[in-house]
Tab-separated table of C-alpha atoms in Angstrom:
chain	number	residue	atom	x	y	z
A	1	MET	CA	-7.151	259.900	-35.982
A	2	ASP	CA	-8.201	259.990	-32.323
A	3	SER	CA	-6.585	257.241	-30.222
A	4	SER	CA	-9.906	255.995	-28.841
A	5	ALA	CA	-11.207	255.565	-32.390
A	6	VAL	CA	-8.044	253.736	-33.465
A	7	LEU	CA	-8.351	251.418	-30.445
A	8	GLN	CA	-11.716	250.353	-31.802
A	9	ARG	CA	-10.031	249.427	-35.101
A	10	LEU	CA	-7.776	246.877	-33.364
A	11	ASN	CA	-9.068	243.299	-33.483
A	12	ALA	CA	-9.091	242.701	-29.714
A	13	GLY	CA	-8.618	239.035	-28.853
A	14	SER	CA	-7.414	238.119	-32.346
A	15	LEU	CA	-3.905	237.147	-31.224
A	16	GLN	CA	-5.262	234.697	-28.646
A	17	ALA	CA	-7.591	233.276	-31.309
A	18	ILE	CA	-4.666	232.667	-33.679
A	19	PHE	CA	-2.905	230.390	-31.206
A	20	GLN	CA	-6.104	228.652	-30.163
A	21	ASN	CA	-7.025	228.220	-33.858
A	22	THR	CA	-10.520	229.508	-33.020
A	23	PRO	CA	-13.073	228.924	-35.805
A	24	GLY	CA	-14.185	232.149	-37.456
A	25	ARG	CA	-11.187	234.085	-36.113
A	26	VAL	CA	-9.912	237.209	-37.876
A	27	GLU	CA	-7.443	235.863	-40.425
A	28	GLN	CA	-5.621	239.171	-41.040
A	29	PRO	CA	-5.884	241.058	-37.736
A	30	VAL	CA	-5.233	244.764	-37.256
A	31	VAL	CA	-2.738	245.304	-34.413
A	32	GLN	CA	-0.391	247.937	-32.990
A	33	CYS	CA	3.407	247.773	-33.083
A	34	VAL	CA	4.577	248.490	-29.525
A	35	GLN	CA	8.278	247.591	-29.708
A	36	ILE	CA	11.051	246.774	-32.224
A	37	LYS	CA	14.471	245.390	-31.362
A	38	PRO	CA	17.246	243.927	-33.547
A	39	MET	CA	18.073	240.330	-32.706
A	40	THR	CA	21.584	239.268	-31.745
A	41	GLN	CA	23.616	236.236	-32.742
A	42	SER	CA	25.064	233.791	-30.226
A	43	ASN	CA	28.388	235.700	-30.375
A	44	GLY	CA	26.637	238.910	-29.367
A	45	GLU	CA	26.883	240.495	-32.812
A	46	PRO	CA	23.696	241.988	-34.313
A	47	SER	CA	21.936	239.887	-36.953
A	48	GLU	CA	19.759	240.915	-39.896
A	49	ARG	CA	16.545	239.927	-38.110
A	50	PHE	CA	14.194	242.032	-36.018
A	51	ARG	CA	12.031	241.122	-33.029
A	52	VAL	CA	8.736	243.011	-32.947
A	53	VAL	CA	5.976	243.119	-30.302
A	54	PHE	CA	2.411	243.527	-31.544
A	55	SER	CA	-0.683	244.259	-29.438
A	56	ASP	CA	-4.365	243.797	-30.280
A	57	GLY	CA	-5.340	246.057	-27.363
A	58	ARG	CA	-6.055	243.066	-25.120
A	59	ASN	CA	-2.922	240.900	-25.466
A	60	TYR	CA	0.578	241.345	-26.798
A	61	VAL	CA	2.763	238.796	-28.583
A	62	GLN	CA	6.380	238.765	-29.657
A	63	THR	CA	7.197	238.094	-33.294
A	64	MET	CA	10.140	237.545	-35.584
A	65	LEU	CA	10.020	239.504	-38.841
A	66	ALA	CA	10.974	237.661	-42.030
A	67	THR	CA	14.075	239.312	-43.503
A	68	GLN	CA	12.289	240.246	-46.733
A	69	LEU	CA	10.249	242.665	-44.579
A	70	ASN	CA	13.308	244.442	-43.150
A	71	ASP	CA	12.786	247.354	-45.551
A	72	GLU	CA	9.517	248.111	-43.717
A	73	ILE	CA	11.733	249.054	-40.747
A	74	HIS	CA	14.693	250.507	-42.655
A	75	ASP	CA	12.385	252.777	-44.673
A	76	GLY	CA	10.577	253.967	-41.521
A	77	ARG	CA	7.126	252.535	-42.275
A	78	LEU	CA	7.059	249.954	-39.475
A	79	LYS	CA	7.938	251.651	-36.186
A	80	ARG	CA	6.765	251.895	-32.595
A	81	GLY	CA	3.188	253.133	-32.306
A	82	VAL	CA	1.954	252.474	-35.854
A	83	ILE	CA	-1.044	250.313	-36.735
A	84	ALA	CA	-0.525	247.354	-39.063
A	85	GLN	CA	-2.396	244.424	-40.548
A	86	LEU	CA	-0.814	240.963	-40.336
A	87	ILE	CA	-1.244	239.479	-43.809
A	88	ALA	CA	0.697	236.188	-43.557
A	89	TYR	CA	2.298	234.490	-40.567
A	90	GLN	CA	3.307	231.249	-38.856
A	91	ALA	CA	2.392	230.811	-35.182
A	92	ASN	CA	4.627	228.899	-32.752
A	93	ASN	CA	4.469	228.179	-29.024
A	94	VAL	CA	8.047	228.020	-27.743
A	95	LYS	CA	9.353	228.059	-24.196
A	96	GLY	CA	6.037	229.086	-22.730
A	97	LYS	CA	5.717	232.055	-25.063
A	98	ARG	CA	3.607	232.747	-28.124
A	99	ILE	CA	5.730	233.722	-31.130
A	100	LEU	CA	4.591	234.708	-34.609
A	101	ILE	CA	6.840	234.553	-37.661
A	102	ILE	CA	5.562	237.411	-39.828
A	103	THR	CA	6.049	236.879	-43.580
A	104	ALA	CA	3.730	239.619	-44.959
A	105	ILE	CA	2.461	242.827	-43.362
A	106	ARG	CA	0.684	246.060	-44.344
A	107	VAL	CA	1.307	249.234	-42.324
A	108	LEU	CA	-1.900	251.325	-42.110
A	109	THR	CA	-0.260	254.743	-42.282
A	110	GLU	CA	-3.633	256.498	-42.489
A	111	LEU	CA	-4.273	255.532	-38.835
A	112	GLY	CA	-1.204	257.443	-37.603
A	113	GLU	CA	1.085	256.748	-34.634
A	114	HIS	CA	-0.094	256.409	-31.046
A	115	GLU	CA	1.110	255.643	-27.569
A	116	LYS	CA	0.229	252.145	-26.366
A	117	LEU	CA	-3.472	251.563	-26.964
A	118	GLY	CA	-5.530	249.700	-24.368
A	119	ASN	CA	-3.930	247.762	-21.550
A	120	PRO	CA	-2.530	244.631	-23.221
A	121	VAL	CA	-1.090	241.753	-21.191
A	122	MET	CA	0.872	238.653	-22.178
A	123	MET	CA	-1.483	235.823	-23.078
A	124	ASP	CA	-2.163	233.173	-20.448
A	125	ILE	CA	0.288	230.341	-21.157
A	126	LYS	CA	-0.600	226.829	-20.042
A	127	ASP	CA	1.910	224.870	-22.112
A	128	GLU	CA	5.148	223.834	-20.413
A	129	GLY	CA	8.442	222.288	-21.437
A	130	THR	CA	9.153	224.335	-24.555
A	131	THR	CA	12.209	226.102	-25.884
A	132	ASP	CA	12.518	229.763	-26.900
A	133	THR	CA	13.683	230.118	-30.499
A	134	ILE	CA	14.296	233.858	-30.212
A	135	THR	CA	15.573	235.021	-26.829
A	136	SER	CA	15.765	234.069	-23.154
A	137	ASN	CA	14.019	237.300	-22.104
A	138	ASN	CA	10.647	238.586	-23.196
A	139	PHE	CA	10.298	242.016	-24.758
A	140	TYR	CA	9.417	243.778	-21.517
A	141	GLY	CA	12.538	242.602	-19.721
A	142	GLN	CA	11.049	239.936	-17.423
A	143	PRO	CA	13.425	236.930	-17.484
A	144	GLN	CA	11.979	233.570	-18.413
A	145	GLN	CA	13.037	230.456	-16.521
A	146	GLN	CA	14.965	227.836	-18.478
A	147	GLN	CA	12.744	224.902	-19.331
A	148	GLN	CA	13.077	221.524	-20.961
A	149	GLN	CA	13.773	221.759	-24.703
A	150	GLN	CA	10.797	220.974	-26.916
A	151	THR	CA	8.986	222.867	-29.654
A	152	ARG	CA	5.336	222.687	-30.705
A	153	SER	CA	4.175	224.117	-34.019
A	154	MET	CA	0.970	226.138	-34.137
A	155	PRO	CA	-1.387	227.261	-36.914
A	156	SER	CA	-0.210	229.330	-39.868
A	157	HIS	CA	-1.926	231.782	-42.192
A	158	GLY	CA	-1.047	233.013	-45.632
A	159	LYS	CA	0.360	229.741	-47.012
A	160	PRO	CA	-1.424	226.884	-48.768
A	161	PRO	CA	-1.718	223.913	-46.391
A	162	THR	CA	0.233	220.802	-47.288
A	163	SER	CA	-1.771	217.954	-48.779
A	164	SER	CA	0.115	215.342	-46.763
A	165	SER	CA	-1.060	214.670	-43.225
A	166	SER	CA	2.438	213.491	-42.322
A	167	HIS	CA	3.662	217.051	-42.994
A	168	ALA	CA	0.895	218.932	-41.189
A	169	ASN	CA	3.192	221.372	-39.352
A	170	ILE	CA	5.576	222.994	-41.803
A	171	TYR	CA	8.169	225.358	-40.346
A	172	PRO	CA	9.096	228.505	-42.306
A	173	ILE	CA	12.834	228.634	-42.960
A	174	GLU	CA	12.964	231.970	-41.093
A	175	ALA	CA	11.875	230.161	-37.902
A	176	LEU	CA	14.782	227.698	-37.857
A	177	SER	CA	17.431	228.168	-35.177
A	178	PRO	CA	19.771	225.936	-33.128
A	179	TYR	CA	16.943	225.694	-30.578
A	180	SER	CA	14.427	224.268	-33.071
A	181	HIS	CA	13.410	220.628	-32.649
A	182	LYS	CA	11.142	218.213	-34.534
A	183	TRP	CA	10.645	220.420	-37.552
A	184	THR	CA	9.894	219.970	-41.250
A	185	ILE	CA	10.471	222.567	-43.940
A	186	LYS	CA	9.068	222.544	-47.468
A	187	ALA	CA	11.575	224.201	-49.764
A	188	ARG	CA	12.730	224.439	-53.356
A	189	CYS	CA	16.305	223.482	-54.227
A	190	THR	CA	17.518	226.553	-56.112
A	191	ASN	CA	21.176	225.497	-56.398
A	192	LYS	CA	23.152	222.256	-56.034
A	193	SER	CA	26.943	222.242	-55.966
A	194	ASP	CA	29.222	219.646	-57.479
A	195	ILE	CA	30.626	217.007	-55.120
A	196	LYS	CA	33.840	218.337	-53.618
A	197	THR	CA	36.672	216.603	-51.779
A	198	TRP	CA	37.928	218.025	-48.485
A	199	HIS	CA	41.206	217.383	-46.673
A	200	ASN	CA	42.348	218.242	-43.153
A	201	ARG	CA	44.550	216.742	-40.449
A	202	ASN	CA	41.755	214.405	-39.387
A	203	GLY	CA	41.361	212.832	-42.805
A	204	GLU	CA	39.468	213.493	-46.015
A	205	GLY	CA	35.988	213.072	-47.399
A	206	GLN	CA	33.342	214.409	-49.748
A	207	LEU	CA	30.663	217.067	-49.437
A	208	PHE	CA	28.026	218.915	-51.419
A	209	SER	CA	25.648	221.743	-50.608
A	210	VAL	CA	22.207	222.931	-51.709
A	211	ASN	CA	20.397	226.249	-51.365
A	212	LEU	CA	16.825	225.846	-50.106
A	213	LEU	CA	14.079	228.463	-50.535
A	214	ASP	CA	10.535	228.952	-49.222
A	215	ASP	CA	8.354	232.065	-49.103
A	216	SER	CA	9.917	233.185	-45.798
A	217	GLY	CA	13.602	232.971	-46.716
A	218	GLU	CA	16.581	230.874	-47.813
A	219	ILE	CA	19.072	228.579	-46.095
A	220	ARG	CA	22.124	226.586	-47.179
A	221	ALA	CA	22.391	222.871	-46.337
A	222	THR	CA	25.485	220.649	-46.593
A	223	GLY	CA	25.888	216.873	-46.699
A	224	PHE	CA	29.178	215.201	-45.799
A	225	ASN	CA	30.472	211.711	-46.673
A	226	GLU	CA	27.598	209.201	-46.233
A	227	GLN	CA	24.959	211.929	-46.466
A	228	CYS	CA	26.676	213.153	-49.627
A	229	LYS	CA	26.392	209.669	-51.171
A	230	GLN	CA	22.779	209.201	-50.050
A	231	LEU	CA	21.336	212.600	-50.907
A	232	TYR	CA	23.297	214.012	-53.846
A	233	ASP	CA	21.328	212.243	-56.590
A	234	LEU	CA	18.005	212.866	-54.803
A	235	PHE	CA	18.305	216.650	-54.963
A	236	GLN	CA	17.527	218.262	-58.320
A	237	GLU	CA	17.705	221.996	-58.945
A	238	GLY	CA	14.210	223.451	-59.249
A	239	SER	CA	12.430	220.658	-57.369
A	240	VAL	CA	10.598	221.000	-54.035
A	241	TYR	CA	11.363	218.797	-51.017
A	242	TYR	CA	10.289	218.112	-47.459
A	243	ILE	CA	13.340	218.101	-45.151
A	244	SER	CA	12.705	216.853	-41.603
A	245	SER	CA	14.870	216.862	-38.476
A	246	PRO	CA	17.126	215.530	-37.062
A	247	CYS	CA	19.208	218.000	-39.045
A	248	ARG	CA	21.808	220.236	-37.413
A	249	VAL	CA	21.140	224.011	-37.398
A	250	GLN	CA	24.285	226.076	-36.793
A	251	MET	CA	25.756	229.521	-37.387
A	252	ALA	CA	26.384	230.093	-41.093
A	253	LYS	CA	29.884	230.229	-42.548
A	254	LYS	CA	29.211	233.294	-44.673
A	255	GLN	CA	32.445	232.942	-46.665
A	256	PHE	CA	31.086	229.746	-48.270
A	257	SER	CA	27.521	230.897	-48.880
A	258	ASN	CA	25.586	233.387	-50.983
A	259	VAL	CA	22.435	232.945	-48.877
A	260	ASN	CA	21.139	235.696	-46.598
A	261	ASN	CA	20.663	233.684	-43.386
A	262	ASP	CA	22.450	233.687	-40.033
A	263	TYR	CA	22.105	229.895	-39.884
A	264	GLU	CA	22.824	226.897	-42.102
A	265	LEU	CA	21.915	223.204	-42.038
A	266	THR	CA	24.042	220.051	-41.948
A	267	PHE	CA	22.333	216.823	-42.999
A	268	GLU	CA	22.622	214.038	-40.421
A	269	ARG	CA	22.310	210.250	-40.651
A	270	ASP	CA	18.582	210.245	-39.864
A	271	THR	CA	17.616	213.419	-41.741
A	272	VAL	CA	14.577	212.682	-43.913
A	273	VAL	CA	14.438	214.199	-47.408
A	274	GLU	CA	11.345	213.549	-49.549
A	275	LYS	CA	10.393	215.015	-52.917
A	276	ALA	CA	7.069	216.841	-52.574
A	277	GLU	CA	4.079	215.903	-54.725
A	278	SER	CA	3.053	219.565	-54.984
A	279	GLN	CA	5.770	221.575	-56.717
A	280	ASP	CA	3.904	224.852	-57.325
A	281	ASP	CA	3.355	226.496	-53.919
A	282	VAL	CA	7.010	227.394	-53.242
A	283	PRO	CA	8.835	230.356	-54.884
A	284	GLN	CA	11.230	229.628	-57.749
A	285	VAL	CA	14.055	231.964	-56.739
A	286	ARG	CA	14.475	235.214	-54.824
A	287	PHE	CA	16.774	238.006	-55.988
A	288	ASN	CA	17.921	241.201	-54.296
A	289	PHE	CA	19.414	243.105	-57.212
A	290	THR	CA	22.092	245.787	-57.071
A	291	THR	CA	22.278	248.048	-60.127
A	292	ILE	CA	25.575	248.240	-61.976
A	293	ALA	CA	25.827	251.963	-61.207
A	294	ASP	CA	25.499	251.269	-57.474
A	295	LEU	CA	28.443	248.830	-57.497
A	296	GLN	CA	30.725	251.818	-56.837
A	297	THR	CA	29.226	252.087	-53.343
A	298	VAL	CA	29.403	248.353	-52.540
A	299	ASP	CA	32.273	247.122	-50.356
A	300	LYS	CA	34.852	244.748	-51.812
A	301	ASP	CA	34.086	241.026	-51.232
A	302	THR	CA	30.355	241.700	-50.717
A	303	THR	CA	28.048	239.075	-52.246
A	304	ILE	CA	25.225	240.524	-54.371
A	305	ASP	CA	22.699	239.683	-57.123
A	306	VAL	CA	22.814	241.500	-60.461
A	307	VAL	CA	20.748	241.521	-63.656
A	308	GLY	CA	21.723	242.960	-67.021
A	309	ILE	CA	21.902	242.499	-70.769
A	310	LEU	CA	24.752	240.293	-71.934
A	311	GLN	CA	26.809	242.622	-74.141
A	312	GLU	CA	29.961	240.575	-74.762
A	313	VAL	CA	31.047	236.955	-74.248
A	314	GLY	CA	34.776	236.297	-74.009
A	315	GLU	CA	36.677	233.149	-74.946
A	316	VAL	CA	37.370	230.362	-72.453
A	317	ASN	CA	40.777	230.651	-70.793
A	318	GLN	CA	42.458	228.327	-68.343
A	319	ILE	CA	44.315	229.357	-65.206
A	320	THR	CA	46.010	227.382	-62.435
A	321	SER	CA	44.776	227.779	-58.869
A	322	LYS	CA	47.448	229.086	-56.489
A	323	THR	CA	46.030	227.046	-53.597
A	324	THR	CA	45.296	223.685	-55.277
A	325	SER	CA	47.588	223.901	-58.353
A	326	LYS	CA	44.649	222.598	-60.412
A	327	PRO	CA	43.602	224.160	-63.731
A	328	TYR	CA	40.337	226.107	-63.894
A	329	ASP	CA	38.345	227.329	-66.879
A	330	LYS	CA	37.277	230.955	-66.800
A	331	ARG	CA	35.289	233.190	-69.119
A	332	GLU	CA	34.743	236.937	-68.906
A	333	LEU	CA	31.341	238.423	-69.699
A	334	THR	CA	30.252	242.068	-70.013
A	335	LEU	CA	26.870	243.121	-68.605
A	336	VAL	CA	25.056	246.431	-69.085
A	337	ASP	CA	21.841	247.716	-67.546
A	338	ASP	CA	19.572	250.761	-67.809
A	339	THR	CA	21.758	252.874	-65.497
A	340	GLY	CA	24.162	253.398	-68.434
A	341	TYR	CA	27.026	251.447	-66.802
A	342	SER	CA	28.689	248.159	-67.713
A	343	VAL	CA	30.641	245.654	-65.622
A	344	ARG	CA	32.940	242.703	-66.256
A	345	LEU	CA	31.694	239.439	-64.724
A	346	THR	CA	33.797	236.246	-64.587
A	347	VAL	CA	32.295	232.765	-64.597
A	348	TRP	CA	34.312	229.657	-63.723
A	349	GLY	CA	34.600	225.916	-64.246
A	350	LYS	CA	31.713	224.090	-65.891
A	351	VAL	CA	29.679	227.313	-66.237
A	352	ALA	CA	32.546	228.854	-68.208
A	353	SER	CA	33.248	225.848	-70.438
A	354	THR	CA	29.583	225.182	-71.299
A	355	PHE	CA	28.403	228.809	-71.538
A	356	GLU	CA	26.116	229.171	-74.592
A	357	VAL	CA	23.975	232.230	-73.792
A	358	ALA	CA	23.482	234.489	-76.787
A	359	PRO	CA	24.514	238.163	-76.556
A	360	GLN	CA	21.620	240.599	-75.962
A	361	SER	CA	19.968	238.084	-73.618
A	362	VAL	CA	18.884	239.275	-70.191
A	363	VAL	CA	20.763	237.312	-67.530
A	364	ALA	CA	20.209	237.365	-63.755
A	365	PHE	CA	23.089	236.256	-61.549
A	366	LYS	CA	22.545	235.255	-57.924
A	367	GLY	CA	25.566	235.143	-55.651
A	368	VAL	CA	28.338	237.155	-57.299
A	369	LYS	CA	31.316	238.550	-55.421
A	370	VAL	CA	32.337	242.180	-55.815
A	371	SER	CA	36.023	242.809	-56.566
A	372	ASP	CA	37.988	246.031	-57.005
A	373	PHE	CA	40.295	244.516	-59.623
A	374	GLY	CA	40.545	247.050	-62.469
A	375	GLY	CA	37.698	249.069	-60.969
A	376	ARG	CA	34.552	247.257	-59.884
A	377	SER	CA	34.253	243.725	-61.318
A	378	LEU	CA	32.208	240.659	-60.422
A	379	SER	CA	32.851	236.938	-60.034
A	380	LEU	CA	30.192	234.213	-59.911
A	381	LEU	CA	30.652	232.123	-56.767
A	382	SER	CA	30.513	228.319	-56.917
A	383	SER	CA	27.338	228.538	-54.800
A	384	GLY	CA	25.843	231.113	-57.175
A	385	SER	CA	23.440	230.591	-60.043
A	386	MET	CA	22.491	232.092	-63.400
A	387	THR	CA	19.015	232.532	-64.946
A	388	VAL	CA	18.616	233.456	-68.617
A	389	ASN	CA	15.692	235.699	-69.665
A	390	PRO	CA	13.897	235.350	-66.308
A	391	ASP	CA	10.174	236.102	-66.192
A	392	MET	CA	10.343	239.052	-63.800
A	393	ALA	CA	9.719	242.790	-63.849
A	394	GLU	CA	13.423	243.728	-63.921
A	395	SER	CA	13.998	241.566	-66.985
A	396	HIS	CA	10.999	242.971	-68.856
A	397	ARG	CA	12.097	246.520	-68.050
A	398	LEU	CA	15.572	245.888	-69.491
A	399	ARG	CA	14.000	244.389	-72.591
């Protein structure tokens, strides 16, 4: 399609209207992708998130793409020059810049690819004293001056509004970073660990962790000592909670987590956790399945999700840990799927000793570690979870 005609399809002024919350604004604007860059972690290593600049022909705005949309980039649909419609998003004003967290998008491939349409400029920013949650430079390379740390939440689209006025500005989990301040997330607890005891040269104590999920992503949160005592009984797997800062956001220790997030949370003394009245507007669980046949191409020690039909259930055995000298229950299961392959999967501890799933059931495992012991085998991590006969397309297909 001719570029001048495509320019007319862009919703000029819609990005400004989003941040001003203008009545009657275009809720799902059509915009052009003008730049894509992978984000970097604080140690300089690349992360799994992408920064994207969108233009409505009049203004441009920088965005952070929710990780569940990464395939739009990996598969070549979302790229520089294409036209897209923003379906769901959260708007933030941070460090004097407008930033959108994009959680749903539709690439309009029928409109083709074009050089930059119109003459877009950065929106006029009047707010001061805010902190950048993405980068210290804008997408066009002009450095931003360091300013006082403070974050202000802006309107969102594509999510049901909270019924509580005290939780009017809900952050998506994808927007959390060490630079975030005065935030509240609304998330479902999809996994709660047992209370564990830790020891080091500075002493000992207790901890527990939970996995938290909203429709933008997942994050792991840990409570130590007093926070462990205060919060452990409050959290219930499957329930939805409001969690409000102060709560430390830090780089994730990936070896202890099965959650796909560069960051994790640590509960602090004044962290507020409240059970939400509305329990229905947050996803139940999110899987990213690897087929059993594809396990041959997965690196050792990678954490994956897998779904299959339970073919065999072994007896409970007990082994002694080499590191703690404590006995552990283990049970070996055999899973098969529609690729024609089977795999041995080991479950541990309470899951092993109380396992009562009937053979021929469909079982989805979240957070299993890939091993090369005796060929490819799997082990359910302590932070992992198991869902029997889940109501999802993959389960119905296997049936």
